[in-house]
PDB file of C-alpha atoms in Angstrom:
ATOM      1  CA  MET L   1       0.070   0.252   0.309  1.00  0.00           C
ATOM      2  CA  THR L   2       1.352   3.289  -0.554  1.00  0.00           C
ATOM      3  CA  ARG L   3       0.609   6.257   1.243  1.00  0.00           C
ATOM      4  CA  ILE L   4       0.544  10.006   0.457  1.00  0.00           C
ATOM      5  CA  ARG L   5       2.347  12.342   3.099  1.00  0.00           C
ATOM      6  CA  GLY L   6      -0.791  14.370   3.394  1.00  0.00           C
ATOM      7  CA  ASP L   7      -2.648  11.575   4.342  1.00  0.00           C
ATOM      8  CA  ARG L   8       0.121  10.762   7.206  1.00  0.00           C
ATOM      9  CA  SER L   9       0.284  14.073   8.576  1.00  0.00           C
ATOM     10  CA  ARG L  10      -3.797  14.380   8.634  1.00  0.00           C
ATOM     11  CA  GLY L  11      -3.963  11.565  10.565  1.00  0.00           C
ATOM     12  CA  THR L  12      -1.169  12.824  12.842  1.00  0.00           C
ATOM     13  CA  ARG L  13      -2.556  16.225  12.860  1.00  0.00           C
ATOM     14  CA  LEU L  14      -6.530  14.379  14.208  1.00  0.00           C
ATOM     15  CA  LEU L  15      -4.521  11.818  17.072  1.00  0.00           C
ATOM     16  CA  LEU L  16      -3.180  14.937  18.405  1.00  0.00           C
ATOM     17  CA  VAL L  17      -6.465  16.887  18.097  1.00  0.00           C
ATOM     18  CA  ILE L  18      -8.246  14.563  20.239  1.00  0.00           C
ATOM     19  CA  ALA L  19      -4.956  13.869  22.705  1.00  0.00           C
ATOM     20  CA  THR L  20      -5.664  16.877  23.885  1.00  0.00           C
ATOM     21  CA  THR L  21      -9.501  16.980  23.846  1.00  0.00           C
ATOM     22  CA  MET L  22      -9.150  13.930  26.194  1.00  0.00           C
ATOM     23  CA  LEU L  23      -6.452  15.976  28.123  1.00  0.00           C
ATOM     24  CA  LEU L  24      -8.285  19.233  28.577  1.00  0.00           C
ATOM     25  CA  ALA L  25     -11.436  17.059  29.530  1.00  0.00           C
ATOM     26  CA  GLY L  26      -9.822  15.337  31.942  1.00  0.00           C
ATOM     27  CA  CYS L  27      -8.843  18.021  33.981  1.00  0.00           C
ATOM     28  CA  ALA L  28     -12.017  19.841  33.550  1.00  0.00           C
ATOM     29  CA  THR L  29     -13.048  16.880  35.038  1.00  0.00           C
ATOM     30  CA  ALA L  30     -10.608  16.062  37.710  1.00  0.00           C
ATOM     31  CA  THR L  31     -10.904  20.062  39.083  1.00  0.00           C
ATOM     32  CA  THR L  32     -14.463  19.485  39.642  1.00  0.00           C
ATOM     33  CA  GLY L  33     -16.146  19.567  43.065  1.00  0.00           C
ATOM     34  CA  LEU L  34     -12.813  20.381  44.525  1.00  0.00           C
ATOM     35  CA  SER L  35     -13.194  23.337  45.793  1.00  0.00           C
ATOM     36  CA  THR L  36     -14.261  23.156  49.653  1.00  0.00           C
ATOM     37  CA  ALA L  37     -15.052  26.644  50.219  1.00  0.00           C
ATOM     38  CA  SER L  38     -18.466  28.330  50.477  1.00  0.00           C
ATOM     39  CA  PRO L  39     -18.961  30.982  47.993  1.00  0.00           C
ATOM     40  CA  THR L  40     -19.147  33.126  50.942  1.00  0.00           C
ATOM     41  CA  ALA L  41     -15.991  32.416  52.643  1.00  0.00           C
ATOM     42  CA  SER L  42     -13.389  34.596  51.504  1.00  0.00           C
ATOM     43  CA  PRO L  43     -10.055  33.215  50.595  1.00  0.00           C
ATOM     44  CA  SER L  44      -6.601  33.706  53.344  1.00  0.00           C
ATOM     45  CA  PRO L  45      -4.428  36.756  52.308  1.00  0.00           C
ATOM     46  CA  THR L  46      -1.368  36.655  49.943  1.00  0.00           C
ATOM     47  CA  PRO L  47       1.816  37.994  52.215  1.00  0.00           C
ATOM     48  CA  THR L  48       2.605  40.979  50.032  1.00  0.00           C
ATOM     49  CA  ALA L  49       5.659  41.565  52.313  1.00  0.00           C
ATOM     50  CA  ALA L  50       8.469  39.713  54.544  1.00  0.00           C
ATOM     51  CA  CYS L  51       8.648  40.700  58.014  1.00  0.00           C
ATOM     52  CA  PRO L  52      11.316  40.122  60.668  1.00  0.00           C
ATOM     53  CA  GLN L  53       9.689  37.440  63.455  1.00  0.00           C
ATOM     54  CA  VAL L  54       9.814  40.019  67.036  1.00  0.00           C
ATOM     55  CA  GLU L  55       8.625  37.803  70.115  1.00  0.00           C
ATOM     56  CA  GLY L  56       5.473  38.444  71.136  1.00  0.00           C
ATOM     57  CA  VAL L  57       4.748  40.442  68.271  1.00  0.00           C
ATOM     58  CA  GLU L  58       1.732  39.652  65.703  1.00  0.00           C
ATOM     59  CA  LEU L  59       2.779  40.217  61.904  1.00  0.00           C
ATOM     60  CA  PRO L  60       0.038  41.455  59.798  1.00  0.00           C
ATOM     61  CA  ALA L  61      -1.656  39.062  57.813  1.00  0.00           C
ATOM     62  CA  ASP L  62      -0.585  40.036  54.627  1.00  0.00           C
ATOM     63  CA  CYS L  63       3.489  39.182  56.083  1.00  0.00           C
ATOM     64  CA  ALA L  64       5.758  36.544  55.488  1.00  0.00           C
ATOM     65  CA  PRO L  65       7.680  36.139  58.659  1.00  0.00           C
ATOM     66  CA  TYR L  66      11.047  35.305  58.516  1.00  0.00           C
ATOM     67  CA  ASP L  67      14.241  35.068  60.739  1.00  0.00           C
ATOM     68  CA  PRO L  68      16.633  37.946  60.656  1.00  0.00           C
ATOM     69  CA  GLU L  69      19.555  36.144  62.360  1.00  0.00           C
ATOM     70  CA  ASN L  70      19.127  32.793  60.511  1.00  0.00           C
ATOM     71  CA  ALA L  71      18.868  35.244  57.445  1.00  0.00           C
ATOM     72  CA  MET L  72      22.650  36.660  58.162  1.00  0.00           C
ATOM     73  CA  ALA L  73      23.994  33.643  59.060  1.00  0.00           C
ATOM     74  CA  GLN L  74      22.579  32.175  55.737  1.00  0.00           C
ATOM     75  CA  ASN L  75      24.004  35.248  54.106  1.00  0.00           C
ATOM     76  CA  ASP L  76      27.254  34.574  55.623  1.00  0.00           C
ATOM     77  CA  ARG L  77      27.742  30.944  54.169  1.00  0.00           C
ATOM     78  CA  TYR L  78      29.763  32.107  51.368  1.00  0.00           C
ATOM     79  CA  ARG L  79      32.783  31.858  53.451  1.00  0.00           C
ATOM     80  CA  ASP L  80      32.401  28.835  55.056  1.00  0.00           C
ATOM     81  CA  ARG L  81      34.908  26.221  53.841  1.00  0.00           C
ATOM     82  CA  VAL L  82      34.031  22.398  51.967  1.00  0.00           C
ATOM     83  CA  ASP L  83      35.070  19.239  53.909  1.00  0.00           C
ATOM     84  CA  LEU L  84      38.239  18.277  53.117  1.00  0.00           C
ATOM     85  CA  THR L  85      39.392  15.006  52.788  1.00  0.00           C
ATOM     86  CA  GLU L  86      42.249  13.281  54.623  1.00  0.00           C
ATOM     87  CA  ALA L  87      44.154  13.015  51.854  1.00  0.00           C
ATOM     88  CA  SER L  88      43.719  16.057  50.399  1.00  0.00           C
ATOM     89  CA  ARG L  89      44.603  17.456  53.850  1.00  0.00           C
ATOM     90  CA  THR L  90      47.769  15.191  54.317  1.00  0.00           C
ATOM     91  CA  ALA L  91      49.239  16.076  50.982  1.00  0.00           C
ATOM     92  CA  ALA L  92      48.993  19.526  51.456  1.00  0.00           C
ATOM     93  CA  GLU L  93      50.639  19.371  54.852  1.00  0.00           C
ATOM     94  CA  ARG L  94      54.275  19.782  53.267  1.00  0.00           C
ATOM     95  CA  PRO L  95      53.547  22.783  51.489  1.00  0.00           C
ATOM     96  CA  ALA L  96      52.111  24.829  53.776  1.00  0.00           C
ATOM     97  CA  THR L  97      55.398  23.389  56.376  1.00  0.00           C
ATOM     98  CA  ASP L  98      57.599  24.943  53.130  1.00  0.00           C
ATOM     99  CA  ILE L  99      55.096  28.082  53.222  1.00  0.00           C
ATOM    100  CA  ARG L 100      54.820  28.561  57.052  1.00  0.00           C
ATOM    101  CA  THR L 101      59.130  28.935  57.083  1.00  0.00           C
ATOM    102  CA  ALA L 102      59.231  30.999  54.174  1.00  0.00           C
ATOM    103  CA  LEU L 103      56.864  33.501  55.378  1.00  0.00           C
ATOM    104  CA  GLU L 104      57.939  33.157  59.276  1.00  0.00           C
ATOM    105  CA  ALA L 105      61.756  34.314  57.421  1.00  0.00           C
ATOM    106  CA  LEU L 106      60.032  37.251  55.787  1.00  0.00           C
ATOM    107  CA  ARG L 107      58.502  38.467  59.370  1.00  0.00           C
ATOM    108  CA  ALA L 108      62.012  38.064  60.774  1.00  0.00           C
ATOM    109  CA  SER L 109      63.760  40.347  58.113  1.00  0.00           C
ATOM    110  CA  GLY L 110      61.123  42.847  57.652  1.00  0.00           C
ATOM    111  CA  ASP L 111      61.165  42.492  53.700  1.00  0.00           C
ATOM    112  CA  LEU L 112      57.542  41.853  54.264  1.00  0.00           C
ATOM    113  CA  SER L 113      55.989  42.785  50.853  1.00  0.00           C
ATOM    114  CA  VAL L 114      52.862  41.610  48.171  1.00  0.00           C
ATOM    115  CA  ASP L 115      55.819  39.920  45.997  1.00  0.00           C
ATOM    116  CA  ALA L 116      57.520  38.569  48.756  1.00  0.00           C
ATOM    117  CA  VAL L 117      54.583  36.445  49.642  1.00  0.00           C
ATOM    118  CA  GLU L 118      53.647  35.437  46.318  1.00  0.00           C
ATOM    119  CA  ASP L 119      57.474  34.553  45.890  1.00  0.00           C
ATOM    120  CA  ALA L 120      57.559  32.719  48.926  1.00  0.00           C
ATOM    121  CA  ILE L 121      53.971  30.378  47.970  1.00  0.00           C
ATOM    122  CA  SER L 122      55.493  29.786  44.740  1.00  0.00           C
ATOM    123  CA  ASP L 123      58.874  28.688  45.767  1.00  0.00           C
ATOM    124  CA  ALA L 124      57.015  25.904  47.352  1.00  0.00           C
ATOM    125  CA  GLY L 125      55.762  24.503  44.213  1.00  0.00           C
ATOM    126  CA  LEU L 126      52.520  26.531  44.222  1.00  0.00           C
ATOM    127  CA  SER L 127      50.786  28.772  41.137  1.00  0.00           C
ATOM    128  CA  ASP L 128      47.444  30.337  40.752  1.00  0.00           C
ATOM    129  CA  ILE L 129      47.647  32.549  43.815  1.00  0.00           C
ATOM    130  CA  GLN L 130      45.464  34.407  45.448  1.00  0.00           C
ATOM    131  CA  ILE L 131      47.072  37.460  47.177  1.00  0.00           C
ATOM    132  CA  ILE L 132      44.346  40.792  49.281  1.00  0.00           C
ATOM    133  CA  GLY L 133      46.682  42.960  50.630  1.00  0.00           C
ATOM    134  CA  ASP L 134      49.532  45.840  50.603  1.00  0.00           C
ATOM    135  CA  ASP L 135      52.864  46.431  52.160  1.00  0.00           C
ATOM    136  CA  ARG L 136      51.667  46.082  55.546  1.00  0.00           C
ATOM    137  CA  ALA L 137      49.646  42.234  55.691  1.00  0.00           C
ATOM    138  CA  VAL L 138      48.619  39.912  53.113  1.00  0.00           C
ATOM    139  CA  ALA L 139      46.190  37.145  52.843  1.00  0.00           C
ATOM    140  CA  PHE L 140      46.714  34.390  50.806  1.00  0.00           C
ATOM    141  CA  GLY L 141      45.047  31.552  49.793  1.00  0.00           C
ATOM    142  CA  VAL L 142      46.132  29.020  47.013  1.00  0.00           C
ATOM    143  CA  ALA L 143      45.058  24.976  45.607  1.00  0.00           C
ATOM    144  CA  ALA L 144      46.817  22.675  47.658  1.00  0.00           C
ATOM    145  CA  PRO L 145      48.332  20.074  45.508  1.00  0.00           C
ATOM    146  CA  GLU L 146      45.521  17.572  45.743  1.00  0.00           C
ATOM    147  CA  GLY L 147      42.575  19.647  46.660  1.00  0.00           C
ATOM    148  CA  GLY L 148      41.475  21.727  49.247  1.00  0.00           C
ATOM    149  CA  CYS L 149      43.434  25.395  49.856  1.00  0.00           C
ATOM    150  CA  ILE L 150      46.284  26.693  52.201  1.00  0.00           C
ATOM    151  CA  PHE L 151      45.047  29.914  52.780  1.00  0.00           C
ATOM    152  CA  GLY L 152      46.557  32.313  55.571  1.00  0.00           C
ATOM    153  CA  GLU L 153      48.103  36.215  56.462  1.00  0.00           C
ATOM    154  CA  VAL L 154      50.906  37.437  57.269  1.00  0.00           C
ATOM    155  CA  SER L 155      52.092  40.670  58.774  1.00  0.00           C
ATOM    156  CA  ALA L 156      54.760  41.862  61.036  1.00  0.00           C
ATOM    157  CA  ASP L 157      52.192  40.755  64.311  1.00  0.00           C
ATOM    158  CA  VAL L 158      50.605  37.456  62.786  1.00  0.00           C
ATOM    159  CA  LEU L 159      51.456  34.698  60.898  1.00  0.00           C
ATOM    160  CA  THR L 160      48.462  32.190  60.215  1.00  0.00           C
ATOM    161  CA  VAL L 161      48.883  29.458  58.060  1.00  0.00           C
ATOM    162  CA  GLU L 162      46.224  26.956  57.532  1.00  0.00           C
ATOM    163  CA  VAL L 163      44.952  23.615  55.315  1.00  0.00           C
ATOM    164  CA  GLY L 164      41.213  23.434  54.261  1.00  0.00           C
ATOM    165  CA  GLY L 165      38.586  22.987  51.870  1.00  0.00           C
ATOM    166  CA  ILE L 166      37.617  25.863  49.171  1.00  0.00           C
ATOM    167  CA  ILE L 167      34.840  28.797  50.491  1.00  0.00           C
ATOM    168  CA  MET L 168      31.453  28.016  49.408  1.00  0.00           C
ATOM    169  CA  ASP L 169      31.837  31.013  47.171  1.00  0.00           C
ATOM    170  CA  GLY L 170      34.259  28.986  45.238  1.00  0.00           C
ATOM    171  CA  GLY L 171      38.503  29.567  45.567  1.00  0.00           C
ATOM    172  CA  CYS L 172      40.546  29.714  48.518  1.00  0.00           C
ATOM    173  CA  LEU L 173      40.076  33.413  49.289  1.00  0.00           C
ATOM    174  CA  PRO L 174      36.564  35.602  49.668  1.00  0.00           C
ATOM    175  CA  ALA L 175      36.141  37.978  47.011  1.00  0.00           C
ATOM    176  CA  VAL L 176      37.560  41.513  47.255  1.00  0.00           C
ATOM    177  CA  GLY L 177      33.947  43.706  48.844  1.00  0.00           C
ATOM    178  CA  HIS L 178      32.986  40.577  50.638  1.00  0.00           C
TER     179      HIS L 178
END
């Protein structure tokens, strides 16, 4: 039997019309009778504003309540660090020790600068270094050999070198301005 293309597309269109009609009819009957509210009942108001929950204060009906302290805590989550595996932590300890030793020598010599800190980290065999600071204090972060970060800060008074996961925002240090 030979078919003409027009016959096939007409059949497809007819099938599509029938399926759509059945679907719409099913939706119409499925929703009929679902409403239990009487015609005189007023619907509950839809919140139009977010209002902080304060103990002992009743909020207006048009407010969607929220916990301001929890909202602030969630807003600061970008700085939280992802958990680091033990293997990644172990692999980062050696370069972290090398960085700590080099930065302690910089502090003792008084030759602290952004370039000197970057060179000390680079000499430990690491690249893609993030640096924030000036000649008085430098915060640094660098990807560790098997994941995670080596990060810290150095100034005339302080030296910290830590190993941890990347921050939720991505990278080893928060972006400037956070």
